[in-house]
PDB file of C-alpha atoms in Angstrom:
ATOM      1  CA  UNK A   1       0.000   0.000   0.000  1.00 36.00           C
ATOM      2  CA  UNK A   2       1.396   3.576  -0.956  1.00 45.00           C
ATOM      3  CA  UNK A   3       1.726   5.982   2.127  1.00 46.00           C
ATOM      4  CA  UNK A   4      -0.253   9.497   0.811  1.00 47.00           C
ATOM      5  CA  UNK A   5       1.079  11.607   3.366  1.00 43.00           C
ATOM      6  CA  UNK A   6       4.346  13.194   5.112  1.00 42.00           C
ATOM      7  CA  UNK A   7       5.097  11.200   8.098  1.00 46.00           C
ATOM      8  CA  UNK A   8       4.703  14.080  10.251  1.00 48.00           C
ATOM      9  CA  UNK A   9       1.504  14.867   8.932  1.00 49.00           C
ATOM     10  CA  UNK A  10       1.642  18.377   7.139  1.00 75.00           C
ATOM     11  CA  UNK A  11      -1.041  19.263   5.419  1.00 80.00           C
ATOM     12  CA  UNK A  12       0.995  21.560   2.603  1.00 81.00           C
ATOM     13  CA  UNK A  13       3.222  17.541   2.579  1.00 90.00           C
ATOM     14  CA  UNK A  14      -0.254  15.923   1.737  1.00 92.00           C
ATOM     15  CA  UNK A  15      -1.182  17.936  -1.151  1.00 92.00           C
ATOM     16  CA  UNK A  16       2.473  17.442  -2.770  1.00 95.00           C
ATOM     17  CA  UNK A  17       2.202  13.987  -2.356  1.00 95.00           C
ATOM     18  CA  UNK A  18      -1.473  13.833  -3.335  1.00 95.00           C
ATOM     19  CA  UNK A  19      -0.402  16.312  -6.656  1.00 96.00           C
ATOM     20  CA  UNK A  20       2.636  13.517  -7.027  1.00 96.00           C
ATOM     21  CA  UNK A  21       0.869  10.414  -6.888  1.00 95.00           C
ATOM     22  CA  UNK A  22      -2.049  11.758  -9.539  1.00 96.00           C
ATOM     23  CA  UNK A  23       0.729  12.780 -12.032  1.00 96.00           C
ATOM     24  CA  UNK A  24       2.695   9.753 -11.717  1.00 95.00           C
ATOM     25  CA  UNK A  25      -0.371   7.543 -12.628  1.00 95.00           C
ATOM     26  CA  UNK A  26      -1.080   9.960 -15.529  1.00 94.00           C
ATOM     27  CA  UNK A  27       2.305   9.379 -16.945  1.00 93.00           C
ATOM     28  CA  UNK A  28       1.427   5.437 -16.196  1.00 91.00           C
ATOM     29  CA  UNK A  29       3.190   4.110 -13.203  1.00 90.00           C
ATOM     30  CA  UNK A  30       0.546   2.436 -11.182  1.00 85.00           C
ATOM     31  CA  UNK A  31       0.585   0.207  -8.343  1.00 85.00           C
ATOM     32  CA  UNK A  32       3.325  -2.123  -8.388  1.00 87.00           C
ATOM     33  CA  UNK A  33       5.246   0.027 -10.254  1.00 87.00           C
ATOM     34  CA  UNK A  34       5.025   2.771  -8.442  1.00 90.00           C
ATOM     35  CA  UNK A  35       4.813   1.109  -4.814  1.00 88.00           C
ATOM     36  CA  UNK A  36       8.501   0.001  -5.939  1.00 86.00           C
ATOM     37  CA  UNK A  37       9.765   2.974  -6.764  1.00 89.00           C
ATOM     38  CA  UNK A  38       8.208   4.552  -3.384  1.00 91.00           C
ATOM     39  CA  UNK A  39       9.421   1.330  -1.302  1.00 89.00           C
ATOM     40  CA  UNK A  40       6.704   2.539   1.216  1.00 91.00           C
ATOM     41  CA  UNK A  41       8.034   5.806   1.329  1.00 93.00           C
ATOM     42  CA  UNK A  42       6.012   8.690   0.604  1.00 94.00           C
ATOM     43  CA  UNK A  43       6.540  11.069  -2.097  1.00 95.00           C
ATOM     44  CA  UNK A  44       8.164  13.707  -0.432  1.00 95.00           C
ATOM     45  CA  UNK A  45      10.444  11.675   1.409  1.00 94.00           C
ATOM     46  CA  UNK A  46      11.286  10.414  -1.707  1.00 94.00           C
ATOM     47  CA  UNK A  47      11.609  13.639  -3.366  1.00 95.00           C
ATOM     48  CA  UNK A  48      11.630  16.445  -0.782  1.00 95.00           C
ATOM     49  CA  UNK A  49       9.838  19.503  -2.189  1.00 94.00           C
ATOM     50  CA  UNK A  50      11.913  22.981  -2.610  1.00 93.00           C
ATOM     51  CA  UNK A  51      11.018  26.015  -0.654  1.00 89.00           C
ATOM     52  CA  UNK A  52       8.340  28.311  -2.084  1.00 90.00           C
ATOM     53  CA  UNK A  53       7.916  25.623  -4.892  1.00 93.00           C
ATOM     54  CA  UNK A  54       3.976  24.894  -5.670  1.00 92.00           C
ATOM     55  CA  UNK A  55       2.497  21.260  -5.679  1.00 93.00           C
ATOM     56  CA  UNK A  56       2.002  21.297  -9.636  1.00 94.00           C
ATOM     57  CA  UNK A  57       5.625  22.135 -10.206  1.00 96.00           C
ATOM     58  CA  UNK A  58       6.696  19.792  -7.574  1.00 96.00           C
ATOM     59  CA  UNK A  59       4.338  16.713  -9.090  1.00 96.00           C
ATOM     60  CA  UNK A  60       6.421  17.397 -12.219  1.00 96.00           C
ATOM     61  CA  UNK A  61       9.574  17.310 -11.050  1.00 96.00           C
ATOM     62  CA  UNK A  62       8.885  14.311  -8.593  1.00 96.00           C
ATOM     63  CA  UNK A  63       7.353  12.423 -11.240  1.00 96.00           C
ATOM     64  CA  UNK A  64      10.288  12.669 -13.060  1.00 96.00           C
ATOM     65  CA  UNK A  65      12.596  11.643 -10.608  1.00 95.00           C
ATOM     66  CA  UNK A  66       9.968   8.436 -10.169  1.00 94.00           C
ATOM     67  CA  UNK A  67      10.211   7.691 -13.844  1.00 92.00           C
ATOM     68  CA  UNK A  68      13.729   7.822 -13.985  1.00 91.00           C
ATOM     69  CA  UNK A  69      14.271   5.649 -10.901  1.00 89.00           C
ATOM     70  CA  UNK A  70      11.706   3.344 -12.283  1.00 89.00           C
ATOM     71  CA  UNK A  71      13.580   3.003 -15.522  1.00 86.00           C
ATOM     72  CA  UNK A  72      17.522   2.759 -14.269  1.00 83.00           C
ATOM     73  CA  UNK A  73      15.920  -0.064 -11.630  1.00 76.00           C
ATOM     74  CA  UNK A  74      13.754  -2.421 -14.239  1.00 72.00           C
ATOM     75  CA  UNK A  75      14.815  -1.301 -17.800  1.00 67.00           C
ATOM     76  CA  UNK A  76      18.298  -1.216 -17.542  1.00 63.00           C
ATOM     77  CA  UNK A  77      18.530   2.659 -17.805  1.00 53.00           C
ATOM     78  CA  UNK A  78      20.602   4.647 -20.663  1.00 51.00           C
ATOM     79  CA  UNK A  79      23.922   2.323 -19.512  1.00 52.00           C
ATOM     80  CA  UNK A  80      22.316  -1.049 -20.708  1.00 46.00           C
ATOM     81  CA  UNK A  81      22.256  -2.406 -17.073  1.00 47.00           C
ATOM     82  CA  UNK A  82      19.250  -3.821 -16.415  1.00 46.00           C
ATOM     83  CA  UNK A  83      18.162  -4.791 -12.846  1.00 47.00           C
ATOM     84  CA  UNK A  84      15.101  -6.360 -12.042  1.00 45.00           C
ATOM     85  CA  UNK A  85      12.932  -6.669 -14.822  1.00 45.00           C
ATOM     86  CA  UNK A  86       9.354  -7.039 -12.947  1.00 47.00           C
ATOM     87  CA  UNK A  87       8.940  -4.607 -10.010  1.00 46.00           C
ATOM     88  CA  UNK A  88       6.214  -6.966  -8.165  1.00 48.00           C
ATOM     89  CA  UNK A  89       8.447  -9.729  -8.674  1.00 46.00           C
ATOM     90  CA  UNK A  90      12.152  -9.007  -6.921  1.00 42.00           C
ATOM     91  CA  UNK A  91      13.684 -12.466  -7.055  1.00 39.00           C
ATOM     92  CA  UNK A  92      13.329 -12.830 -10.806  1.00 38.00           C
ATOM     93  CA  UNK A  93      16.652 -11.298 -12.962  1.00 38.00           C
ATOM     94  CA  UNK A  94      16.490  -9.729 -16.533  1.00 37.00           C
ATOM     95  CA  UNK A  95      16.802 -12.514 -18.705  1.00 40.00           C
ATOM     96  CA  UNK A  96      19.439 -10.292 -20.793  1.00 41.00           C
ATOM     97  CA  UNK A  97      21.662 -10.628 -17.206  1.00 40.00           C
ATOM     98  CA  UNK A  98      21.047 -14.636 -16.952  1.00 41.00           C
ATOM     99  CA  UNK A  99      24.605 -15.975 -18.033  1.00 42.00           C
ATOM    100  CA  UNK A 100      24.852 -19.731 -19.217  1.00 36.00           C
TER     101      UNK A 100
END
């Protein structure tokens, strides 16, 4: 389950992660995709927002950071490295890392 709110329960917190979370599914992570990416954290622990910035600017840029996360962890990123290939799944490897 995603955590939707700073753990010191800020309101201003709630509505960044809120904004975050809504963006991120537009730009299609959802659930187990982006519950990895989070590892139960929420948003703005993830991503901490800047001073003075506002929640739409700060769902953009933390979506970002999400996306790129999610695609250096299970699509092997610009380098070619792939990690885990299925986010739900953390035991199975890439097949293009299974040596035989």
């Amino acid at each position: 389950m995603l955590q939707t709110d700073a753990g010191d329960g800020d309101a201003s917190r709630h509505s960044f992660d809120r904004r975050a979370l809504e963006e991120a599914r537009v730009a299609g992570l959802y659930g187990n995709e982006l519950a990895a990416v989070l590892l139960g954290r929420s948003p703005t622990d993830l991503v901490p927002p800047d001073v003075d910035e506002d929640p739409q600017a700060y769902a953009d840029r933390a979506v970002r950071e999400f996306l790129r996360l999610y695609v250096r962890c299970w699509h092997g990123g610009l380098n070619g490295s792939a990690g885990l290939r299925d986010p739900s799944n953390r035991t199975r490897q890439s097949p293009r890392n299974d040596v035989r």
